[in-house]
């Protein structure tokens, strides 16, 4: 991981969850290969998306997300990101994968 993440605990938390997600859901692409083929690049993209989705579901569970929408009275994405201590990108993805 990028050492600059250590100075940003929110981004570090999200990146770490995504890496754990890759491990949990399994990665089929090998990061040591250059993936010059379209198939190899597509598999790498699929693996990245699977890791991100797992991380979002882990850090922003749907039930808690829905509760926060009510408790915080229709919050902005920024407010939700602060509430869950994640990036806005995680909140945007959570909204898409309900």
PDB file as gemmi writes it, atoms N, CA and C in Angstrom:
CRYST1    1.000    1.000    1.000  90.00  90.00  90.00 P 1                      
ATOM      1  N   UNK A   1       0.826  -1.184   0.000  1.00  0.00           N  
ATOM      2  CA  UNK A   1       0.000   0.000   0.000  1.00  0.00           C  
ATOM      3  C   UNK A   1       0.871   1.250   0.000  1.00  0.00           C  
ATOM      4  N   UNK A   2       0.291   2.304  -0.465  1.00  0.00           N  
ATOM      5  CA  UNK A   2       0.960   3.589  -0.541  1.00  0.00           C  
ATOM      6  C   UNK A   2       1.206   4.127   0.870  1.00  0.00           C  
ATOM      7  N   UNK A   3       2.437   4.479   1.176  1.00  0.00           N  
ATOM      8  CA  UNK A   3       2.775   4.946   2.526  1.00  0.00           C  
ATOM      9  C   UNK A   3       2.093   6.270   2.864  1.00  0.00           C  
ATOM     10  N   UNK A   4       1.648   7.033   1.847  1.00  0.00           N  
ATOM     11  CA  UNK A   4       0.939   8.297   2.112  1.00  0.00           C  
ATOM     12  C   UNK A   4      -0.406   8.059   2.785  1.00  0.00           C  
ATOM     13  N   UNK A   5      -0.922   6.840   2.676  1.00  0.00           N  
ATOM     14  CA  UNK A   5      -2.198   6.528   3.321  1.00  0.00           C  
ATOM     15  C   UNK A   5      -2.116   6.628   4.843  1.00  0.00           C  
ATOM     16  N   UNK A   6      -0.921   6.449   5.378  1.00  0.00           N  
ATOM     17  CA  UNK A   6      -0.750   6.492   6.832  1.00  0.00           C  
ATOM     18  C   UNK A   6      -1.105   7.852   7.419  1.00  0.00           C  
ATOM     19  N   UNK A   7      -1.017   8.896   6.618  1.00  0.00           N  
ATOM     20  CA  UNK A   7      -1.344  10.231   7.116  1.00  0.00           C  
ATOM     21  C   UNK A   7      -2.829  10.566   6.951  1.00  0.00           C  
ATOM     22  N   UNK A   8      -3.588   9.663   6.342  1.00  0.00           N  
ATOM     23  CA  UNK A   8      -5.023   9.880   6.142  1.00  0.00           C  
ATOM     24  C   UNK A   8      -5.772   8.651   6.650  1.00  0.00           C  
ATOM     25  N   UNK A   9      -6.186   8.654   7.928  1.00  0.00           N  
ATOM     26  CA  UNK A   9      -6.777   7.453   8.521  1.00  0.00           C  
ATOM     27  C   UNK A   9      -8.046   6.961   7.824  1.00  0.00           C  
ATOM     28  N   UNK A  10      -8.818   7.863   7.252  1.00  0.00           N  
ATOM     29  CA  UNK A  10     -10.043   7.447   6.553  1.00  0.00           C  
ATOM     30  C   UNK A  10      -9.693   6.679   5.281  1.00  0.00           C  
ATOM     31  N   UNK A  11      -8.807   7.237   4.482  1.00  0.00           N  
ATOM     32  CA  UNK A  11      -8.397   6.560   3.244  1.00  0.00           C  
ATOM     33  C   UNK A  11      -7.673   5.248   3.568  1.00  0.00           C  
ATOM     34  N   UNK A  12      -6.872   5.261   4.628  1.00  0.00           N  
ATOM     35  CA  UNK A  12      -6.163   4.050   5.046  1.00  0.00           C  
ATOM     36  C   UNK A  12      -7.159   2.958   5.423  1.00  0.00           C  
ATOM     37  N   UNK A  13      -8.159   3.323   6.179  1.00  0.00           N  
ATOM     38  CA  UNK A  13      -9.199   2.374   6.611  1.00  0.00           C  
ATOM     39  C   UNK A  13      -9.912   1.769   5.403  1.00  0.00           C  
ATOM     40  N   UNK A  14     -10.262   2.617   4.444  1.00  0.00           N  
ATOM     41  CA  UNK A  14     -10.962   2.150   3.247  1.00  0.00           C  
ATOM     42  C   UNK A  14     -10.061   1.262   2.382  1.00  0.00           C  
ATOM     43  N   UNK A  15      -8.808   1.675   2.218  1.00  0.00           N  
ATOM     44  CA  UNK A  15      -7.872   0.883   1.408  1.00  0.00           C  
ATOM     45  C   UNK A  15      -7.611  -0.475   2.056  1.00  0.00           C  
ATOM     46  N   UNK A  16      -7.457  -0.483   3.374  1.00  0.00           N  
ATOM     47  CA  UNK A  16      -7.222  -1.740   4.082  1.00  0.00           C  
ATOM     48  C   UNK A  16      -8.433  -2.668   3.949  1.00  0.00           C  
ATOM     49  N   UNK A  17      -9.633  -2.119   4.080  1.00  0.00           N  
ATOM     50  CA  UNK A  17     -10.845  -2.930   3.921  1.00  0.00           C  
ATOM     51  C   UNK A  17     -10.931  -3.500   2.512  1.00  0.00           C  
ATOM     52  N   UNK A  18     -10.551  -2.701   1.528  1.00  0.00           N  
ATOM     53  CA  UNK A  18     -10.577  -3.191   0.143  1.00  0.00           C  
ATOM     54  C   UNK A  18      -9.573  -4.324  -0.051  1.00  0.00           C  
ATOM     55  N   UNK A  19      -8.384  -4.192   0.521  1.00  0.00           N  
ATOM     56  CA  UNK A  19      -7.379  -5.262   0.402  1.00  0.00           C  
ATOM     57  C   UNK A  19      -7.866  -6.537   1.087  1.00  0.00           C  
ATOM     58  N   UNK A  20      -8.500  -6.402   2.233  1.00  0.00           N  
ATOM     59  CA  UNK A  20      -9.083  -7.568   2.911  1.00  0.00           C  
ATOM     60  C   UNK A  20     -10.177  -8.158   2.023  1.00  0.00           C  
ATOM     61  N   UNK A  21     -10.961  -7.291   1.387  1.00  0.00           N  
ATOM     62  CA  UNK A  21     -12.000  -7.747   0.473  1.00  0.00           C  
ATOM     63  C   UNK A  21     -11.439  -8.578  -0.662  1.00  0.00           C  
ATOM     64  N   UNK A  22     -10.307  -8.171  -1.204  1.00  0.00           N  
ATOM     65  CA  UNK A  22      -9.672  -8.966  -2.267  1.00  0.00           C  
ATOM     66  C   UNK A  22      -9.335 -10.361  -1.757  1.00  0.00           C  
ATOM     67  N   UNK A  23      -8.840 -10.421  -0.553  1.00  0.00           N  
ATOM     68  CA  UNK A  23      -8.478 -11.707   0.038  1.00  0.00           C  
ATOM     69  C   UNK A  23      -9.720 -12.575   0.276  1.00  0.00           C  
ATOM     70  N   UNK A  24     -10.779 -11.973   0.800  1.00  0.00           N  
ATOM     71  CA  UNK A  24     -11.998 -12.710   1.135  1.00  0.00           C  
ATOM     72  C   UNK A  24     -12.699 -13.239  -0.119  1.00  0.00           C  
ATOM     73  N   UNK A  25     -12.887 -12.375  -1.109  1.00  0.00           N  
ATOM     74  CA  UNK A  25     -13.645 -12.783  -2.299  1.00  0.00           C  
ATOM     75  C   UNK A  25     -12.784 -13.519  -3.313  1.00  0.00           C  
ATOM     76  N   UNK A  26     -11.473 -13.474  -3.125  1.00  0.00           N  
ATOM     77  CA  UNK A  26     -10.572 -14.176  -4.031  1.00  0.00           C  
ATOM     78  C   UNK A  26     -10.244 -13.336  -5.246  1.00  0.00           C  
ATOM     79  N   UNK A  27      -8.988 -13.302  -5.566  1.00  0.00           N  
ATOM     80  CA  UNK A  27      -8.540 -12.583  -6.761  1.00  0.00           C  
ATOM     81  C   UNK A  27      -8.127 -13.615  -7.784  1.00  0.00           C  
ATOM     82  N   UNK A  28      -8.587 -13.437  -9.000  1.00  0.00           N  
ATOM     83  CA  UNK A  28      -8.258 -14.380 -10.060  1.00  0.00           C  
ATOM     84  C   UNK A  28      -7.183 -13.842 -10.986  1.00  0.00           C  
ATOM     85  N   UNK A  29      -6.939 -12.541 -10.940  1.00  0.00           N  
ATOM     86  CA  UNK A  29      -5.857 -11.978 -11.736  1.00  0.00           C  
ATOM     87  C   UNK A  29      -4.588 -11.995 -10.895  1.00  0.00           C  
ATOM     88  N   UNK A  30      -3.477 -12.102 -11.537  1.00  0.00           N  
ATOM     89  CA  UNK A  30      -2.192 -12.109 -10.856  1.00  0.00           C  
ATOM     90  C   UNK A  30      -1.564 -10.736 -11.031  1.00  0.00           C  
ATOM     91  N   UNK A  31      -1.384 -10.015  -9.941  1.00  0.00           N  
ATOM     92  CA  UNK A  31      -0.866  -8.659 -10.012  1.00  0.00           C  
ATOM     93  C   UNK A  31       0.580  -8.594 -10.498  1.00  0.00           C  
ATOM     94  N   UNK A  32       1.273  -9.702 -10.511  1.00  0.00           N  
ATOM     95  CA  UNK A  32       2.659  -9.711 -10.970  1.00  0.00           C  
ATOM     96  C   UNK A  32       2.759  -9.750 -12.494  1.00  0.00           C  
ATOM     97  N   UNK A  33       1.667 -10.089 -13.166  1.00  0.00           N  
ATOM     98  CA  UNK A  33       1.640 -10.094 -14.629  1.00  0.00           C  
ATOM     99  C   UNK A  33       1.223  -8.719 -15.134  1.00  0.00           C  
ATOM    100  N   UNK A  34       1.617  -8.412 -16.356  1.00  0.00           N  
ATOM    101  CA  UNK A  34       1.329  -7.080 -16.883  1.00  0.00           C  
ATOM    102  C   UNK A  34      -0.092  -6.944 -17.430  1.00  0.00           C  
ATOM    103  N   UNK A  35      -0.797  -8.024 -17.665  1.00  0.00           N  
ATOM    104  CA  UNK A  35      -2.187  -8.006 -18.145  1.00  0.00           C  
ATOM    105  C   UNK A  35      -2.335  -7.185 -19.421  1.00  0.00           C  
ATOM    106  N   UNK A  36      -1.587  -7.566 -20.421  1.00  0.00           N  
ATOM    107  CA  UNK A  36      -1.677  -6.853 -21.698  1.00  0.00           C  
ATOM    108  C   UNK A  36      -2.906  -7.273 -22.490  1.00  0.00           C  
ATOM    109  N   UNK A  37      -3.403  -8.448 -22.232  1.00  0.00           N  
ATOM    110  CA  UNK A  37      -4.576  -8.907 -22.971  1.00  0.00           C  
ATOM    111  C   UNK A  37      -5.835  -8.243 -22.433  1.00  0.00           C  
ATOM    112  N   UNK A  38      -6.832  -8.121 -23.287  1.00  0.00           N  
ATOM    113  CA  UNK A  38      -8.107  -7.540 -22.870  1.00  0.00           C  
ATOM    114  C   UNK A  38      -8.745  -8.396 -21.786  1.00  0.00           C  
ATOM    115  N   UNK A  39      -8.608  -9.706 -21.921  1.00  0.00           N  
ATOM    116  CA  UNK A  39      -9.183 -10.612 -20.916  1.00  0.00           C  
ATOM    117  C   UNK A  39      -8.505 -10.418 -19.553  1.00  0.00           C  
ATOM    118  N   UNK A  40      -7.193 -10.309 -19.551  1.00  0.00           N  
ATOM    119  CA  UNK A  40      -6.463 -10.096 -18.304  1.00  0.00           C  
ATOM    120  C   UNK A  40      -6.814  -8.777 -17.653  1.00  0.00           C  
ATOM    121  N   UNK A  41      -6.960  -7.725 -18.459  1.00  0.00           N  
ATOM    122  CA  UNK A  41      -7.333  -6.416 -17.930  1.00  0.00           C  
ATOM    123  C   UNK A  41      -8.759  -6.437 -17.391  1.00  0.00           C  
ATOM    124  N   UNK A  42      -9.651  -7.123 -18.094  1.00  0.00           N  
ATOM    125  CA  UNK A  42     -11.037  -7.220 -17.632  1.00  0.00           C  
ATOM    126  C   UNK A  42     -11.118  -7.955 -16.303  1.00  0.00           C  
ATOM    127  N   UNK A  43     -10.361  -9.042 -16.160  1.00  0.00           N  
ATOM    128  CA  UNK A  43     -10.384  -9.802 -14.907  1.00  0.00           C  
ATOM    129  C   UNK A  43      -9.837  -8.965 -13.759  1.00  0.00           C  
ATOM    130  N   UNK A  44      -8.808  -8.184 -14.038  1.00  0.00           N  
ATOM    131  CA  UNK A  44      -8.240  -7.329 -13.001  1.00  0.00           C  
ATOM    132  C   UNK A  44      -9.268  -6.287 -12.563  1.00  0.00           C  
ATOM    133  N   UNK A  45     -10.011  -5.724 -13.512  1.00  0.00           N  
ATOM    134  CA  UNK A  45     -11.062  -4.757 -13.198  1.00  0.00           C  
ATOM    135  C   UNK A  45     -12.161  -5.402 -12.360  1.00  0.00           C  
ATOM    136  N   UNK A  46     -12.572  -6.605 -12.730  1.00  0.00           N  
ATOM    137  CA  UNK A  46     -13.592  -7.335 -11.981  1.00  0.00           C  
ATOM    138  C   UNK A  46     -13.124  -7.583 -10.555  1.00  0.00           C  
ATOM    139  N   UNK A  47     -11.875  -7.995 -10.396  1.00  0.00           N  
ATOM    140  CA  UNK A  47     -11.322  -8.238  -9.059  1.00  0.00           C  
ATOM    141  C   UNK A  47     -11.328  -6.965  -8.220  1.00  0.00           C  
ATOM    142  N   UNK A  48     -10.973  -5.839  -8.835  1.00  0.00           N  
ATOM    143  CA  UNK A  48     -10.980  -4.561  -8.109  1.00  0.00           C  
ATOM    144  C   UNK A  48     -12.387  -4.207  -7.649  1.00  0.00           C  
ATOM    145  N   UNK A  49     -13.349  -4.357  -8.522  1.00  0.00           N  
ATOM    146  CA  UNK A  49     -14.735  -4.029  -8.179  1.00  0.00           C  
ATOM    147  C   UNK A  49     -15.237  -4.936  -7.061  1.00  0.00           C  
ATOM    148  N   UNK A  50     -14.931  -6.223  -7.127  1.00  0.00           N  
ATOM    149  CA  UNK A  50     -15.362  -7.155  -6.075  1.00  0.00           C  
ATOM    150  C   UNK A  50     -14.764  -6.764  -4.728  1.00  0.00           C  
ATOM    151  N   UNK A  51     -13.492  -6.377  -4.716  1.00  0.00           N  
ATOM    152  CA  UNK A  51     -12.854  -5.945  -3.470  1.00  0.00           C  
ATOM    153  C   UNK A  51     -13.494  -4.682  -2.920  1.00  0.00           C  
ATOM    154  N   UNK A  52     -13.812  -3.742  -3.806  1.00  0.00           N  
ATOM    155  CA  UNK A  52     -14.451  -2.501  -3.376  1.00  0.00           C  
ATOM    156  C   UNK A  52     -15.842  -2.762  -2.813  1.00  0.00           C  
ATOM    157  N   UNK A  53     -16.608  -3.589  -3.490  1.00  0.00           N  
ATOM    158  CA  UNK A  53     -17.969  -3.879  -3.024  1.00  0.00           C  
ATOM    159  C   UNK A  53     -17.933  -4.556  -1.661  1.00  0.00           C  
ATOM    160  N   UNK A  54     -17.039  -5.512  -1.485  1.00  0.00           N  
ATOM    161  CA  UNK A  54     -16.931  -6.173  -0.182  1.00  0.00           C  
ATOM    162  C   UNK A  54     -16.600  -5.142   0.898  1.00  0.00           C  
ATOM    163  N   UNK A  55     -15.643  -4.261   0.615  1.00  0.00           N  
ATOM    164  CA  UNK A  55     -15.217  -3.260   1.596  1.00  0.00           C  
ATOM    165  C   UNK A  55     -16.361  -2.316   1.961  1.00  0.00           C  
ATOM    166  N   UNK A  56     -17.125  -1.893   0.970  1.00  0.00           N  
ATOM    167  CA  UNK A  56     -18.245  -0.993   1.231  1.00  0.00           C  
ATOM    168  C   UNK A  56     -19.295  -1.693   2.087  1.00  0.00           C  
ATOM    169  N   UNK A  57     -19.615  -2.930   1.745  1.00  0.00           N  
ATOM    170  CA  UNK A  57     -20.612  -3.664   2.528  1.00  0.00           C  
ATOM    171  C   UNK A  57     -20.130  -3.902   3.959  1.00  0.00           C  
ATOM    172  N   UNK A  58     -18.833  -4.062   4.135  1.00  0.00           N  
ATOM    173  CA  UNK A  58     -18.266  -4.293   5.463  1.00  0.00           C  
ATOM    174  C   UNK A  58     -18.265  -3.016   6.304  1.00  0.00           C  
ATOM    175  N   UNK A  59     -17.816  -1.904   5.714  1.00  0.00           N  
ATOM    176  CA  UNK A  59     -17.683  -0.660   6.472  1.00  0.00           C  
ATOM    177  C   UNK A  59     -18.979   0.144   6.545  1.00  0.00           C  
ATOM    178  N   UNK A  60     -19.872  -0.081   5.584  1.00  0.00           N  
ATOM    179  CA  UNK A  60     -21.143   0.649   5.554  1.00  0.00           C  
ATOM    180  C   UNK A  60     -22.270  -0.371   5.329  1.00  0.00           C  
ATOM    181  N   UNK A  61     -22.591  -1.161   6.344  1.00  0.00           N  
ATOM    182  CA  UNK A  61     -23.644  -2.178   6.188  1.00  0.00           C  
ATOM    183  C   UNK A  61     -24.976  -1.527   5.798  1.00  0.00           C  
ATOM    184  N   UNK A  62     -25.720  -2.192   4.935  1.00  0.00           N  
ATOM    185  CA  UNK A  62     -26.954  -1.628   4.402  1.00  0.00           C  
ATOM    186  C   UNK A  62     -27.942  -1.233   5.494  1.00  0.00           C  
ATOM    187  N   UNK A  63     -28.136  -2.086   6.481  1.00  0.00           N  
ATOM    188  CA  UNK A  63     -29.091  -1.776   7.547  1.00  0.00           C  
ATOM    189  C   UNK A  63     -28.677  -0.511   8.299  1.00  0.00           C  
ATOM    190  N   UNK A  64     -27.396  -0.409   8.618  1.00  0.00           N  
ATOM    191  CA  UNK A  64     -26.898   0.779   9.322  1.00  0.00           C  
ATOM    192  C   UNK A  64     -26.962   2.016   8.425  1.00  0.00           C  
ATOM    193  N   UNK A  65     -26.728   1.829   7.139  1.00  0.00           N  
ATOM    194  CA  UNK A  65     -26.816   2.929   6.189  1.00  0.00           C  
ATOM    195  C   UNK A  65     -28.244   3.478   6.154  1.00  0.00           C  
ATOM    196  N   UNK A  66     -29.202   2.572   6.053  1.00  0.00           N  
ATOM    197  CA  UNK A  66     -30.610   2.994   6.022  1.00  0.00           C  
ATOM    198  C   UNK A  66     -31.019   3.680   7.324  1.00  0.00           C  
ATOM    199  N   UNK A  67     -30.527   3.177   8.458  1.00  0.00           N  
ATOM    200  CA  UNK A  67     -30.807   3.820   9.749  1.00  0.00           C  
ATOM    201  C   UNK A  67     -30.210   5.222   9.801  1.00  0.00           C  
ATOM    202  N   UNK A  68     -28.999   5.364   9.273  1.00  0.00           N  
ATOM    203  CA  UNK A  68     -28.336   6.675   9.279  1.00  0.00           C  
ATOM    204  C   UNK A  68     -29.102   7.684   8.431  1.00  0.00           C  
ATOM    205  N   UNK A  69     -29.698   7.224   7.346  1.00  0.00           N  
ATOM    206  CA  UNK A  69     -30.490   8.119   6.502  1.00  0.00           C  
ATOM    207  C   UNK A  69     -31.656   8.710   7.291  1.00  0.00           C  
ATOM    208  N   UNK A  70     -32.219   7.904   8.189  1.00  0.00           N  
ATOM    209  CA  UNK A  70     -33.340   8.371   9.000  1.00  0.00           C  
ATOM    210  C   UNK A  70     -32.846   9.218  10.171  1.00  0.00           C  
ATOM    211  N   UNK A  71     -31.870   8.694  10.907  1.00  0.00           N  
ATOM    212  CA  UNK A  71     -31.366   9.386  12.100  1.00  0.00           C  
ATOM    213  C   UNK A  71     -30.786  10.757  11.746  1.00  0.00           C  
ATOM    214  N   UNK A  72     -30.034  10.815  10.662  1.00  0.00           N  
ATOM    215  CA  UNK A  72     -29.375  12.070  10.280  1.00  0.00           C  
ATOM    216  C   UNK A  72     -30.287  12.971   9.441  1.00  0.00           C  
ATOM    217  N   UNK A  73     -31.521  12.529   9.196  1.00  0.00           N  
ATOM    218  CA  UNK A  73     -32.529  13.328   8.488  1.00  0.00           C  
ATOM    219  C   UNK A  73     -32.058  13.758   7.097  1.00  0.00           C  
ATOM    220  N   UNK A  74     -31.983  12.780   6.212  1.00  0.00           N  
ATOM    221  CA  UNK A  74     -31.619  13.013   4.808  1.00  0.00           C  
ATOM    222  C   UNK A  74     -30.247  13.696   4.680  1.00  0.00           C  
ATOM    223  N   UNK A  75     -29.199  13.037   5.154  1.00  0.00           N  
ATOM    224  CA  UNK A  75     -27.868  13.652   5.173  1.00  0.00           C  
ATOM    225  C   UNK A  75     -27.227  13.729   3.782  1.00  0.00           C  
ATOM    226  N   UNK A  76     -26.262  14.609   3.660  1.00  0.00           N  
ATOM    227  CA  UNK A  76     -25.467  14.692   2.431  1.00  0.00           C  
ATOM    228  C   UNK A  76     -24.479  13.526   2.399  1.00  0.00           C  
ATOM    229  N   UNK A  77     -23.878  13.309   1.243  1.00  0.00           N  
ATOM    230  CA  UNK A  77     -22.859  12.258   1.133  1.00  0.00           C  
ATOM    231  C   UNK A  77     -21.672  12.545   2.057  1.00  0.00           C  
ATOM    232  N   UNK A  78     -21.334  13.809   2.190  1.00  0.00           N  
ATOM    233  CA  UNK A  78     -20.220  14.186   3.068  1.00  0.00           C  
ATOM    234  C   UNK A  78     -20.531  13.848   4.526  1.00  0.00           C  
ATOM    235  N   UNK A  79     -21.769  14.115   4.950  1.00  0.00           N  
ATOM    236  CA  UNK A  79     -22.166  13.793   6.325  1.00  0.00           C  
ATOM    237  C   UNK A  79     -22.142  12.284   6.559  1.00  0.00           C  
ATOM    238  N   UNK A  80     -22.609  11.539   5.585  1.00  0.00           N  
ATOM    239  CA  UNK A  80     -22.586  10.077   5.710  1.00  0.00           C  
ATOM    240  C   UNK A  80     -21.152   9.554   5.759  1.00  0.00           C  
ATOM    241  N   UNK A  81     -20.287  10.137   4.950  1.00  0.00           N  
ATOM    242  CA  UNK A  81     -18.879   9.721   4.945  1.00  0.00           C  
ATOM    243  C   UNK A  81     -18.252   9.965   6.319  1.00  0.00           C  
ATOM    244  N   UNK A  82     -18.538  11.114   6.923  1.00  0.00           N  
ATOM    245  CA  UNK A  82     -18.019  11.393   8.272  1.00  0.00           C  
ATOM    246  C   UNK A  82     -18.619  10.431   9.288  1.00  0.00           C  
ATOM    247  N   UNK A  83     -19.902  10.167   9.185  1.00  0.00           N  
ATOM    248  CA  UNK A  83     -20.593   9.283  10.122  1.00  0.00           C  
ATOM    249  C   UNK A  83     -19.981   7.880  10.103  1.00  0.00           C  
ATOM    250  N   UNK A  84     -19.739   7.353   8.903  1.00  0.00           N  
ATOM    251  CA  UNK A  84     -19.196   5.995   8.774  1.00  0.00           C  
ATOM    252  C   UNK A  84     -17.672   5.963   8.731  1.00  0.00           C  
ATOM    253  N   UNK A  85     -17.043   7.130   8.722  1.00  0.00           N  
ATOM    254  CA  UNK A  85     -15.588   7.238   8.650  1.00  0.00           C  
ATOM    255  C   UNK A  85     -15.041   6.537   7.416  1.00  0.00           C  
ATOM    256  N   UNK A  86     -15.640   6.874   6.275  1.00  0.00           N  
ATOM    257  CA  UNK A  86     -15.208   6.344   4.982  1.00  0.00           C  
ATOM    258  C   UNK A  86     -15.097   7.511   4.000  1.00  0.00           C  
ATOM    259  N   UNK A  87     -14.623   7.217   2.808  1.00  0.00           N  
ATOM    260  CA  UNK A  87     -14.549   8.242   1.772  1.00  0.00           C  
ATOM    261  C   UNK A  87     -15.925   8.450   1.144  1.00  0.00           C  
ATOM    262  N   UNK A  88     -16.079   9.574   0.491  1.00  0.00           N  
ATOM    263  CA  UNK A  88     -17.330   9.844  -0.222  1.00  0.00           C  
ATOM    264  C   UNK A  88     -17.544   8.802  -1.314  1.00  0.00           C  
ATOM    265  N   UNK A  89     -16.469   8.332  -1.924  1.00  0.00           N  
ATOM    266  CA  UNK A  89     -16.598   7.282  -2.949  1.00  0.00           C  
ATOM    267  C   UNK A  89     -17.264   6.031  -2.386  1.00  0.00           C  
ATOM    268  N   UNK A  90     -16.973   5.699  -1.142  1.00  0.00           N  
ATOM    269  CA  UNK A  90     -17.614   4.542  -0.518  1.00  0.00           C  
ATOM    270  C   UNK A  90     -19.114   4.781  -0.361  1.00  0.00           C  
ATOM    271  N   UNK A  91     -19.484   5.994   0.012  1.00  0.00           N  
ATOM    272  CA  UNK A  91     -20.909   6.315   0.162  1.00  0.00           C  
ATOM    273  C   UNK A  91     -21.612   6.259  -1.193  1.00  0.00           C  
ATOM    274  N   UNK A  92     -20.978   6.802  -2.209  1.00  0.00           N  
ATOM    275  CA  UNK A  92     -21.573   6.752  -3.552  1.00  0.00           C  
ATOM    276  C   UNK A  92     -21.768   5.324  -4.027  1.00  0.00           C  
ATOM    277  N   UNK A  93     -20.787   4.463  -3.753  1.00  0.00           N  
ATOM    278  CA  UNK A  93     -20.918   3.050  -4.135  1.00  0.00           C  
ATOM    279  C   UNK A  93     -21.992   2.374  -3.295  1.00  0.00           C  
ATOM    280  N   UNK A  94     -22.073   2.684  -2.007  1.00  0.00           N  
ATOM    281  CA  UNK A  94     -23.115   2.105  -1.144  1.00  0.00           C  
ATOM    282  C   UNK A  94     -24.507   2.442  -1.692  1.00  0.00           C  
ATOM    283  N   UNK A  95     -24.680   3.656  -2.175  1.00  0.00           N  
ATOM    284  CA  UNK A  95     -25.969   4.051  -2.751  1.00  0.00           C  
ATOM    285  C   UNK A  95     -26.296   3.228  -3.992  1.00  0.00           C  
ATOM    286  N   UNK A  96     -25.288   2.836  -4.737  1.00  0.00           N  
ATOM    287  CA  UNK A  96     -25.510   2.069  -5.971  1.00  0.00           C  
ATOM    288  C   UNK A  96     -25.782   0.599  -5.729  1.00  0.00           C  
ATOM    289  N   UNK A  97     -25.237   0.035  -4.656  1.00  0.00           N  
ATOM    290  CA  UNK A  97     -25.346  -1.418  -4.459  1.00  0.00           C  
ATOM    291  C   UNK A  97     -26.375  -1.792  -3.413  1.00  0.00           C  
ATOM    292  N   UNK A  98     -27.287  -0.897  -3.117  1.00  0.00           N  
ATOM    293  CA  UNK A  98     -28.325  -1.204  -2.114  1.00  0.00           C  
ATOM    294  C   UNK A  98     -28.884  -2.557  -2.392  1.00  0.00           C  
TER     295      UNK A  98                                                      
END                                                                             
